[in-house]
Amino acid sequence: MRQGTTVYLYELAWILPSIAIPVGMLAALVVTAFGANIHLPGAAGRVDPTKVTETAPFDALGVKEIAPGQYEVRMLAQVWSFTPNEIRVPAGSTVHFWATSRDVVHGLFIPKANVNVMLLPGQVAHVEARFAKPGEYLMICHEYCGIAHHTMAGKVIVTSEGGSAPHPNLPPQAGAGKAGARSAAISDPRGRELAGLEERK
Amino acid sequence: MSPLGASDSPARAPASPAQASGGRFGRGAEPPSEQRLASAFIAVALVALFGGVVTGALQALEHAGVNLYPWVAPLIKSYYHGLSLHGVLNVLVWTTFFICGFLPFIAARALATPLASPKLGWLTFWLMTAGLVLAAVPLVGNAATVMFTFYPPLRAHWAFYVGLTLVVAGTWLVTLNLALTWRAWRAANPGTRTPLAAFMSVVTFAMWTIASLGLAAEMLFLLIPWSLGWVGGTDALLARVLFWFTGHPIVYFWLLPAYVSWYTLVPRQAGGKLFSDPLARTSFILFLVLSTPLGFHHQYTDPGIHEGWKLVHAFLTFAVFFPSLLTFFNVVASLESGARARGGTGWVAWVRRLPWGDPSVAAQVLAMFLFTFGGVGGLINASYNLNLIVHNTAWIPGHLHLTVGTAVTLSFMGITYWLVPYLRGRALWSRPLALAQVWLWFVGMTIFSHAMHRLGMLGAPRRTMLGAATYVQPGWKLLMSLVGIGGTILFLSSLLYFLNIVLTLVASRGPAPAVPEFAEALSGPEHAPAVLDRWRPWIVLAFVLIAVAYGPTLVRLAATTPLTTPGLRVW
Ligand code: HEM
Ligand SMILES: [Cu+2]
Ligand SMILES: [Cu+2]
């Protein structure tokens, strides 16, 4: 059985690295993801897709400064645009996106800011991103959403001067808002009222 | 009955007793009915692939700035219409029909037993073909331009969903036929190890049958009643969860039949032996158990699924990498044994001694080679945080053309280089042409896939008519041209392929080749633990893992999701 034994040793010599490689990669991944505090979108609550424009937070769309250097974007996607389609924030800001779709599935993809999230009708998507450098950041819909899908894009304009300058087309928004109550109130996965942002309308 | 119909083939004699007793047998061994059944499935598969490569060429050229859609407008209404055809024809029809023809053929051969029920086999074929035609009518008619993933609330015509469901139901009947065949064989051969190729075929269909339950549920509970107007709404997230329940393991359904060939036929075609039968069985059992409970890795960026569950699926995704590595090692070691038997030496130089003049071997070895890059890319996709860079970018089609588009497709082409001549009873029309085809595919795919990966890294989205997009970046232009060049080479390769196949069917004159015999193993089945031959524990384990990984999320979504989202036709 000499041949059998050699094969057996070879088998073993390969089984061990075959376990070690995925385990090692997994460990590296967990360390880098959590070490760098990278998070994936989780369950941020439901919203009735047929009433989305009347439901907070999507009844008042746009960009708003919620604390120094912290901006909130409430966004709706529809065929074939984002509202707001142009977002202005100063360099160094952290932007909290709250977004959903009012028709079919869209995507929100900002390659240079590592924003990548699906916008599903019925689901509230929440992601955060820091825009460190001034410049224009392309904001693309990266899921097929119909015949003009390739025209669905907007941009985030990151200005070098301080202070926010909301897009002129957007309704002006009043009030500074309390950032604290936000996430707790909105993360009800069962689709009851999304009352959390009501007070800041 | 089919263009591959074997009726005029010169030699259809039943197996001689000597051939049958060895469990391996030469040409003409299986009853003609099995051959005709395989021919019928493969004929449909090839027609689908033809549609698949034509639409593929249109897409690649569009990226390069050559917009041919106005020219094909009577048939293909838009880029997205073509892309829906491309996805469905390639990955749902070409793969599935080829597999349903190839695996029962190979399993019956390995068991030296006829299929339990040829009648059931034909019923299956006609059911699946009827389903295909039903789905094809709206698809071709631009009433199902919803991609091969058909995410609601994009709403296709009901016939599209019903047709695809019939195709899936047909695959279950293949499982049934294989299981009955295996049982009949077992009754006649108690205490023997299941021959490896048959074992793998049954595992593949068992895995697929479990995995397809998600898709079946999506169709039956969400999409079909909704598309018929019986219910008012649907839900995007619930549908996606059910879709990806099947959507990840379906890639193993495509891949494992290629592995069957790599493990049980190619080693001998290359002049060597399978390195380890026990490791081969182990890896297939692991695929059976691990393929399904990890679909959330396609939904890392979906809102509405808890991050913790996404992490669990990421862990399991890395676990299924283990049987893939086992396969890699085993298959490469088997090839090496062949090359060394043919005089090969050195650490890597032995590769040159593989029988490169055999197009069937050349195709499959090159498929394996490109697949290693597909594997590495797959790890990146699976990596939770790196996924954020590539998800839904052109990187993904770049990746999947290495896997299903090459590892699977080029391997299946390599298989047809012996299977079609065999079924037709004539020699392959031209070996040099076949070799040219194989190498062209390799070169074209290298260029195409490289450019697509890089485009994705630069932020170009997938499923997008990039040539007409309003936001093309300067850095994308050159790569988009390379997509067109690579795609054109791939298309030329496909034309050579179909030319060779058609001429084999109608014009070739030489004698038919023998079917490659099953490889012997250096370490044979007698070394494999007996528990690997039992089905029940593994199937139970597979269900347990699915319940753990999917149960909580599915129950939560099913219990709390109102089906209120209306459907839309936006194309
Ligand atoms: C002549 C050969 C081929 C060419 C030139 C080609 C070209 C392309 C291109 C350019 C895309 C990207 C479209 C986009 O994202 O906008 C694509 C997508 C795709 N291709 Fe191919 N392809 C070929 C063959 C194949 C084969 C053989 C398969 C599988 C068996 C395949 C499966 C797919 C799939 C699944 C997609 C993604 C479709 C989707 O996003 O819905 N392709 N192909
Ligand atoms: Cu969109
Ligand atoms: Cu997957």
Short mmCIF file of C-alpha atoms in Angstrom, two decimals, chain B residues 68-396:
data_model
loop_
_atom_site.label_atom_id
_atom_site.label_comp_id
_atom_site.label_asym_id
_atom_site.label_seq_id
_atom_site.Cartn_x
_atom_site.Cartn_y
_atom_site.Cartn_z
CA LEU B 68 -26.01 47.84 -33.59
CA TYR B 69 -29.36 47.90 -31.80
CA PRO B 70 -31.03 50.09 -34.44
CA TRP B 71 -30.15 47.38 -36.99
CA VAL B 72 -31.70 44.57 -35.02
CA ALA B 73 -34.67 46.62 -33.83
CA PRO B 74 -37.34 44.38 -35.37
CA LEU B 75 -36.08 41.53 -33.17
CA ILE B 76 -34.35 43.13 -30.22
CA LYS B 77 -36.03 46.27 -29.06
CA SER B 78 -33.35 47.67 -26.78
CA TYR B 79 -30.06 47.05 -25.05
CA TYR B 80 -32.00 45.85 -22.03
CA HIS B 81 -34.22 43.56 -24.05
CA GLY B 82 -31.08 42.00 -25.50
CA LEU B 83 -29.46 41.75 -22.08
CA SER B 84 -32.49 39.99 -20.62
CA LEU B 85 -32.31 37.50 -23.48
CA HIS B 86 -28.56 37.14 -22.94
CA GLY B 87 -28.88 36.32 -19.24
CA VAL B 88 -31.84 33.96 -19.59
CA LEU B 89 -30.55 32.10 -22.64
CA ASN B 90 -27.03 31.66 -21.31
CA VAL B 91 -27.39 30.93 -17.66
CA LEU B 92 -30.92 29.62 -17.38
CA VAL B 93 -31.37 27.68 -20.63
CA TRP B 94 -27.98 26.69 -22.06
CA THR B 95 -26.68 25.48 -18.71
CA THR B 96 -29.85 23.79 -17.46
CA PHE B 97 -30.68 21.94 -20.65
CA PHE B 98 -27.11 20.81 -21.17
CA ILE B 99 -26.92 19.52 -17.62
CA CYS B 100 -30.26 17.70 -17.82
CA GLY B 101 -28.98 15.97 -20.95
CA PHE B 102 -25.43 15.29 -19.85
CA LEU B 103 -25.68 14.09 -16.26
CA PRO B 104 -28.36 11.40 -16.70
CA PHE B 105 -26.41 10.16 -19.72
CA ILE B 106 -23.17 9.97 -17.76
CA ALA B 107 -24.80 8.54 -14.64
CA ALA B 108 -26.51 5.71 -16.52
CA ARG B 109 -23.22 4.98 -18.18
CA ALA B 110 -21.31 4.91 -14.92
CA LEU B 111 -23.88 2.63 -13.32
CA ALA B 112 -24.10 0.48 -16.45
CA THR B 113 -27.86 0.59 -15.87
CA PRO B 114 -30.48 2.07 -18.14
CA LEU B 115 -32.35 5.11 -16.86
CA ALA B 116 -35.13 3.97 -14.54
CA SER B 117 -37.80 5.46 -16.75
CA PRO B 118 -37.11 6.67 -20.27
CA LYS B 119 -40.78 7.66 -20.42
CA LEU B 120 -40.33 9.93 -17.45
CA GLY B 121 -37.22 11.24 -19.17
CA TRP B 122 -39.20 12.24 -22.25
CA LEU B 123 -42.02 13.67 -20.18
CA THR B 124 -39.39 15.78 -18.45
CA PHE B 125 -37.92 16.94 -21.71
CA TRP B 126 -41.27 18.00 -23.13
CA LEU B 127 -42.35 19.65 -19.89
CA MET B 128 -39.17 21.69 -19.78
CA THR B 129 -39.37 22.55 -23.45
CA ALA B 130 -42.99 23.61 -23.12
CA GLY B 131 -42.01 25.77 -20.15
CA LEU B 132 -39.19 27.25 -22.15
CA VAL B 133 -41.45 28.13 -25.07
CA LEU B 134 -44.01 29.64 -22.72
CA ALA B 135 -41.36 31.82 -21.10
CA ALA B 136 -39.75 32.63 -24.43
CA VAL B 137 -42.89 34.15 -25.94
CA PRO B 138 -43.00 37.19 -23.62
CA LEU B 139 -39.22 37.30 -23.38
CA VAL B 140 -38.74 37.54 -27.12
CA GLY B 141 -41.73 39.83 -27.36
CA ASN B 142 -40.14 42.39 -25.00
CA ALA B 143 -42.79 41.71 -22.35
CA ALA B 144 -40.26 40.27 -19.91
CA THR B 145 -37.36 42.71 -20.10
CA VAL B 146 -36.62 42.15 -16.43
CA MET B 147 -33.16 40.49 -16.64
CA PHE B 148 -32.59 36.91 -15.66
CA THR B 149 -33.08 37.89 -12.01
CA PHE B 150 -36.60 39.33 -12.60
CA TYR B 151 -36.57 41.43 -9.43
CA PRO B 152 -40.05 42.75 -8.71
CA PRO B 153 -41.64 45.28 -8.84
CA LEU B 154 -40.48 45.09 -12.45
CA ARG B 155 -43.38 43.04 -13.72
CA ALA B 156 -43.10 40.64 -16.62
CA HIS B 157 -45.96 38.88 -18.35
CA TRP B 158 -47.20 35.93 -16.25
CA ALA B 159 -46.20 33.43 -18.93
CA PHE B 160 -42.55 34.24 -18.27
CA TYR B 161 -42.81 33.22 -14.62
CA VAL B 162 -45.03 30.21 -15.26
CA GLY B 163 -42.74 28.99 -18.03
CA LEU B 164 -39.60 29.22 -15.91
CA THR B 165 -41.39 27.46 -13.07
CA LEU B 166 -42.19 24.56 -15.39
CA VAL B 167 -38.53 24.35 -16.34
CA VAL B 168 -37.60 24.12 -12.66
CA ALA B 169 -40.28 21.51 -12.05
CA GLY B 170 -38.79 19.54 -14.94
CA THR B 171 -35.38 19.50 -13.26
CA TRP B 172 -37.01 17.90 -10.21
CA LEU B 173 -38.22 15.07 -12.44
CA VAL B 174 -34.63 14.57 -13.56
CA THR B 175 -33.72 14.20 -9.88
CA LEU B 176 -36.50 11.66 -9.49
CA ASN B 177 -35.35 9.65 -12.47
CA LEU B 178 -31.76 9.67 -11.27
CA ALA B 179 -32.79 8.63 -7.76
CA LEU B 180 -34.88 5.76 -9.12
CA THR B 181 -32.04 4.70 -11.38
CA TRP B 182 -29.62 4.73 -8.48
CA ARG B 183 -32.02 2.71 -6.36
CA ALA B 184 -32.44 0.08 -9.03
CA TRP B 185 -28.69 -0.12 -9.36
CA ARG B 186 -28.27 -0.37 -5.59
CA ALA B 187 -30.78 -3.24 -5.38
CA ALA B 188 -28.76 -5.14 -7.95
CA ASN B 189 -25.38 -4.19 -6.48
CA PRO B 190 -25.63 -4.25 -2.71
CA GLY B 191 -22.46 -3.41 -0.88
CA THR B 192 -20.65 -1.84 -3.85
CA ARG B 193 -19.50 1.78 -3.89
CA THR B 194 -21.53 3.98 -6.16
CA PRO B 195 -19.36 4.70 -9.21
CA LEU B 196 -17.97 8.19 -8.83
CA ALA B 197 -19.60 9.81 -11.87
CA ALA B 198 -23.02 8.52 -10.86
CA PHE B 199 -22.48 9.57 -7.26
CA MET B 200 -21.60 13.09 -8.39
CA SER B 201 -24.56 13.31 -10.72
CA VAL B 202 -27.00 12.34 -8.01
CA VAL B 203 -25.40 14.74 -5.53
CA THR B 204 -25.63 17.57 -8.05
CA PHE B 205 -29.32 17.08 -8.61
CA ALA B 206 -30.06 16.53 -4.93
CA MET B 207 -28.28 19.78 -4.09
CA TRP B 208 -30.12 21.62 -6.83
CA THR B 209 -33.51 20.28 -5.81
CA ILE B 210 -33.08 21.53 -2.27
CA ALA B 211 -31.69 24.83 -3.49
CA SER B 212 -34.47 25.46 -5.99
CA LEU B 213 -37.12 25.53 -3.27
CA GLY B 214 -36.47 29.24 -2.76
CA LEU B 215 -37.09 30.07 -6.38
CA ALA B 216 -40.15 27.85 -6.47
CA ALA B 217 -41.57 29.64 -3.43
CA GLU B 218 -40.86 33.04 -4.97
CA MET B 219 -42.68 32.03 -8.14
CA LEU B 220 -45.64 30.29 -6.54
CA PHE B 221 -46.34 32.63 -3.63
CA LEU B 222 -45.22 35.99 -4.96
CA LEU B 223 -44.66 36.40 -8.66
CA ILE B 224 -47.22 34.18 -10.36
CA PRO B 225 -50.31 35.27 -8.38
CA TRP B 226 -49.18 38.89 -8.65
CA SER B 227 -48.48 38.81 -12.39
CA LEU B 228 -51.89 37.24 -12.94
CA GLY B 229 -53.48 40.03 -10.94
CA TRP B 230 -54.79 37.72 -8.22
CA VAL B 231 -53.07 39.79 -5.56
CA GLY B 232 -52.49 43.50 -5.60
CA GLY B 233 -48.88 43.75 -4.65
CA THR B 234 -45.57 42.15 -3.97
CA ASP B 235 -42.45 42.87 -1.96
CA ALA B 236 -39.01 43.57 -3.32
CA LEU B 237 -36.97 42.36 -0.38
CA LEU B 238 -38.84 39.14 0.30
CA ALA B 239 -38.61 38.26 -3.38
CA ARG B 240 -34.88 38.92 -3.42
CA VAL B 241 -34.29 36.77 -0.36
CA LEU B 242 -36.13 33.87 -1.97
CA PHE B 243 -34.40 34.45 -5.28
CA TRP B 244 -30.89 34.38 -3.80
CA PHE B 245 -31.75 31.33 -1.71
CA THR B 246 -31.56 29.62 -5.11
CA GLY B 247 -29.35 32.16 -6.85
CA HIS B 248 -26.11 31.25 -5.18
CA PRO B 249 -26.40 27.45 -5.24
CA ILE B 250 -27.49 27.62 -8.86
CA VAL B 251 -23.88 28.45 -9.65
CA TYR B 252 -22.90 25.08 -8.21
CA PHE B 253 -25.64 23.47 -10.27
CA TRP B 254 -23.82 24.85 -13.32
CA LEU B 255 -20.36 24.12 -12.03
CA LEU B 256 -20.64 20.62 -10.59
CA PRO B 257 -21.41 18.97 -13.96
CA ALA B 258 -18.18 20.51 -15.26
CA TYR B 259 -16.46 19.06 -12.19
CA VAL B 260 -17.96 15.66 -13.05
CA SER B 261 -16.08 15.83 -16.32
CA TRP B 262 -12.92 17.24 -14.71
CA TYR B 263 -12.85 14.52 -12.06
CA THR B 264 -14.06 11.44 -13.88
CA LEU B 265 -13.22 11.92 -17.56
CA VAL B 266 -10.49 14.50 -18.11
CA PRO B 267 -7.79 12.71 -16.05
CA ARG B 268 -8.02 9.73 -18.36
CA GLN B 269 -8.39 11.88 -21.47
CA ALA B 270 -5.11 13.43 -20.35
CA GLY B 271 -3.51 10.02 -19.99
CA GLY B 272 -3.54 9.88 -16.19
CA LYS B 273 -5.58 8.84 -13.21
CA LEU B 274 -7.83 10.62 -10.79
CA PHE B 275 -5.67 11.48 -7.82
CA SER B 276 -8.10 10.81 -5.01
CA ASP B 277 -11.59 9.37 -5.20
CA PRO B 278 -12.31 9.89 -1.46
CA LEU B 279 -11.44 13.59 -1.64
CA ALA B 280 -13.66 13.94 -4.68
CA ARG B 281 -16.60 12.40 -2.85
CA THR B 282 -15.91 14.52 0.20
CA SER B 283 -15.94 17.73 -1.77
CA PHE B 284 -19.24 16.87 -3.43
CA ILE B 285 -20.87 16.02 -0.13
CA LEU B 286 -19.66 19.36 1.20
CA PHE B 287 -21.22 21.10 -1.79
CA LEU B 288 -24.47 19.30 -1.05
CA VAL B 289 -24.42 20.51 2.54
CA LEU B 290 -22.98 24.00 2.16
CA SER B 291 -24.20 25.37 -1.16
CA THR B 292 -27.45 26.94 -0.05
CA PRO B 293 -27.19 28.63 3.36
CA LEU B 294 -25.10 31.53 2.13
CA GLY B 295 -27.18 33.49 -0.35
CA PHE B 296 -27.03 36.73 1.64
CA HIS B 297 -23.59 37.32 0.20
CA HIS B 298 -25.51 38.53 -2.83
CA GLN B 299 -27.45 40.87 -0.60
CA TYR B 300 -24.72 42.47 1.48
CA THR B 301 -25.93 45.86 0.28
CA ASP B 302 -29.65 45.18 0.70
CA PRO B 303 -31.41 47.12 3.42
CA GLY B 304 -33.74 45.10 5.61
CA ILE B 305 -31.46 42.18 6.51
CA HIS B 306 -29.61 42.34 9.79
CA GLU B 307 -25.87 42.76 9.56
CA GLY B 308 -25.30 39.80 11.86
CA TRP B 309 -27.00 37.40 9.46
CA LYS B 310 -25.01 38.79 6.61
CA LEU B 311 -21.89 37.99 8.58
CA VAL B 312 -23.09 34.41 9.22
CA HIS B 313 -23.55 33.95 5.49
CA ALA B 314 -20.09 35.42 4.89
CA PHE B 315 -18.64 32.76 7.19
CA LEU B 316 -20.45 29.98 5.40
CA THR B 317 -19.31 31.37 2.07
CA PHE B 318 -15.75 30.95 3.16
CA ALA B 319 -16.57 27.44 4.33
CA VAL B 320 -17.70 26.44 0.85
CA PHE B 321 -14.36 27.63 -0.41
CA PHE B 322 -12.91 24.55 1.25
CA PRO B 323 -14.42 21.96 -1.15
CA SER B 324 -13.48 24.27 -4.02
CA LEU B 325 -9.84 24.16 -2.94
CA LEU B 326 -10.04 20.38 -2.58
CA THR B 327 -11.30 20.21 -6.13
CA PHE B 328 -8.55 22.46 -7.38
CA PHE B 329 -5.87 20.31 -5.83
CA ASN B 330 -7.36 16.99 -6.84
CA VAL B 331 -7.96 17.96 -10.44
CA VAL B 332 -4.56 19.57 -10.92
CA ALA B 333 -2.82 16.58 -9.35
CA SER B 334 -4.75 14.28 -11.70
CA LEU B 335 -3.73 16.32 -14.72
CA GLU B 336 -0.17 16.22 -13.49
CA SER B 337 -0.29 12.43 -13.25
CA GLY B 338 -1.38 12.35 -16.88
CA ALA B 339 1.28 14.75 -18.05
CA ARG B 340 4.01 12.90 -16.15
CA ALA B 341 2.87 9.60 -17.60
CA ARG B 342 3.36 11.25 -20.98
CA GLY B 343 6.91 12.24 -20.07
CA GLY B 344 6.32 15.59 -18.40
CA THR B 345 8.76 16.86 -15.79
CA GLY B 346 9.40 19.84 -13.57
CA TRP B 347 7.21 21.78 -11.19
CA VAL B 348 5.14 23.48 -13.84
CA ALA B 349 6.76 22.43 -17.10
CA TRP B 350 4.73 19.20 -17.10
CA VAL B 351 1.79 21.27 -18.26
CA ARG B 352 3.30 21.29 -21.73
CA ARG B 353 2.95 17.53 -21.95
CA LEU B 354 -0.80 17.55 -21.61
CA PRO B 355 -2.54 16.40 -24.79
CA TRP B 356 -3.03 19.91 -26.10
CA GLY B 357 -3.94 18.59 -29.51
CA ASP B 358 -7.21 17.19 -28.18
CA PRO B 359 -9.73 20.06 -28.28
CA SER B 360 -11.83 18.46 -25.57
CA VAL B 361 -8.88 18.44 -23.16
CA ALA B 362 -7.55 21.82 -24.27
CA ALA B 363 -10.95 23.42 -23.72
CA GLN B 364 -11.33 22.03 -20.24
CA VAL B 365 -7.78 22.73 -19.09
CA LEU B 366 -8.07 26.34 -20.25
CA ALA B 367 -11.46 26.54 -18.55
CA MET B 368 -9.85 25.40 -15.32
CA PHE B 369 -7.04 27.89 -15.70
CA LEU B 370 -9.35 30.87 -16.13
CA PHE B 371 -11.51 29.53 -13.35
CA THR B 372 -8.72 30.04 -10.83
CA PHE B 373 -8.99 33.77 -11.49
CA GLY B 374 -12.74 33.46 -11.19
CA GLY B 375 -12.22 31.82 -7.82
CA VAL B 376 -9.98 34.60 -6.54
CA GLY B 377 -12.46 37.21 -7.77
CA GLY B 378 -15.26 35.30 -6.08
CA LEU B 379 -13.45 35.56 -2.77
CA ILE B 380 -13.31 39.30 -3.19
CA ASN B 381 -17.03 39.45 -3.95
CA ALA B 382 -17.72 37.35 -0.88
CA SER B 383 -15.62 39.57 1.33
CA TYR B 384 -18.19 41.58 3.06
CA ASN B 385 -16.33 44.90 2.94
CA LEU B 386 -14.51 44.52 -0.38
CA ASN B 387 -17.90 43.73 -1.85
CA LEU B 388 -18.83 47.37 -1.33
CA ILE B 389 -16.33 48.30 -4.02
CA VAL B 390 -17.49 45.82 -6.64
CA HIS B 391 -21.15 45.11 -5.97
CA ASN B 392 -23.26 45.71 -9.10
CA THR B 393 -20.34 47.11 -11.04
CA ALA B 394 -19.00 45.80 -14.33
CA TRP B 395 -16.63 43.74 -12.21
CA ILE B 396 -19.45 41.27 -11.57
#
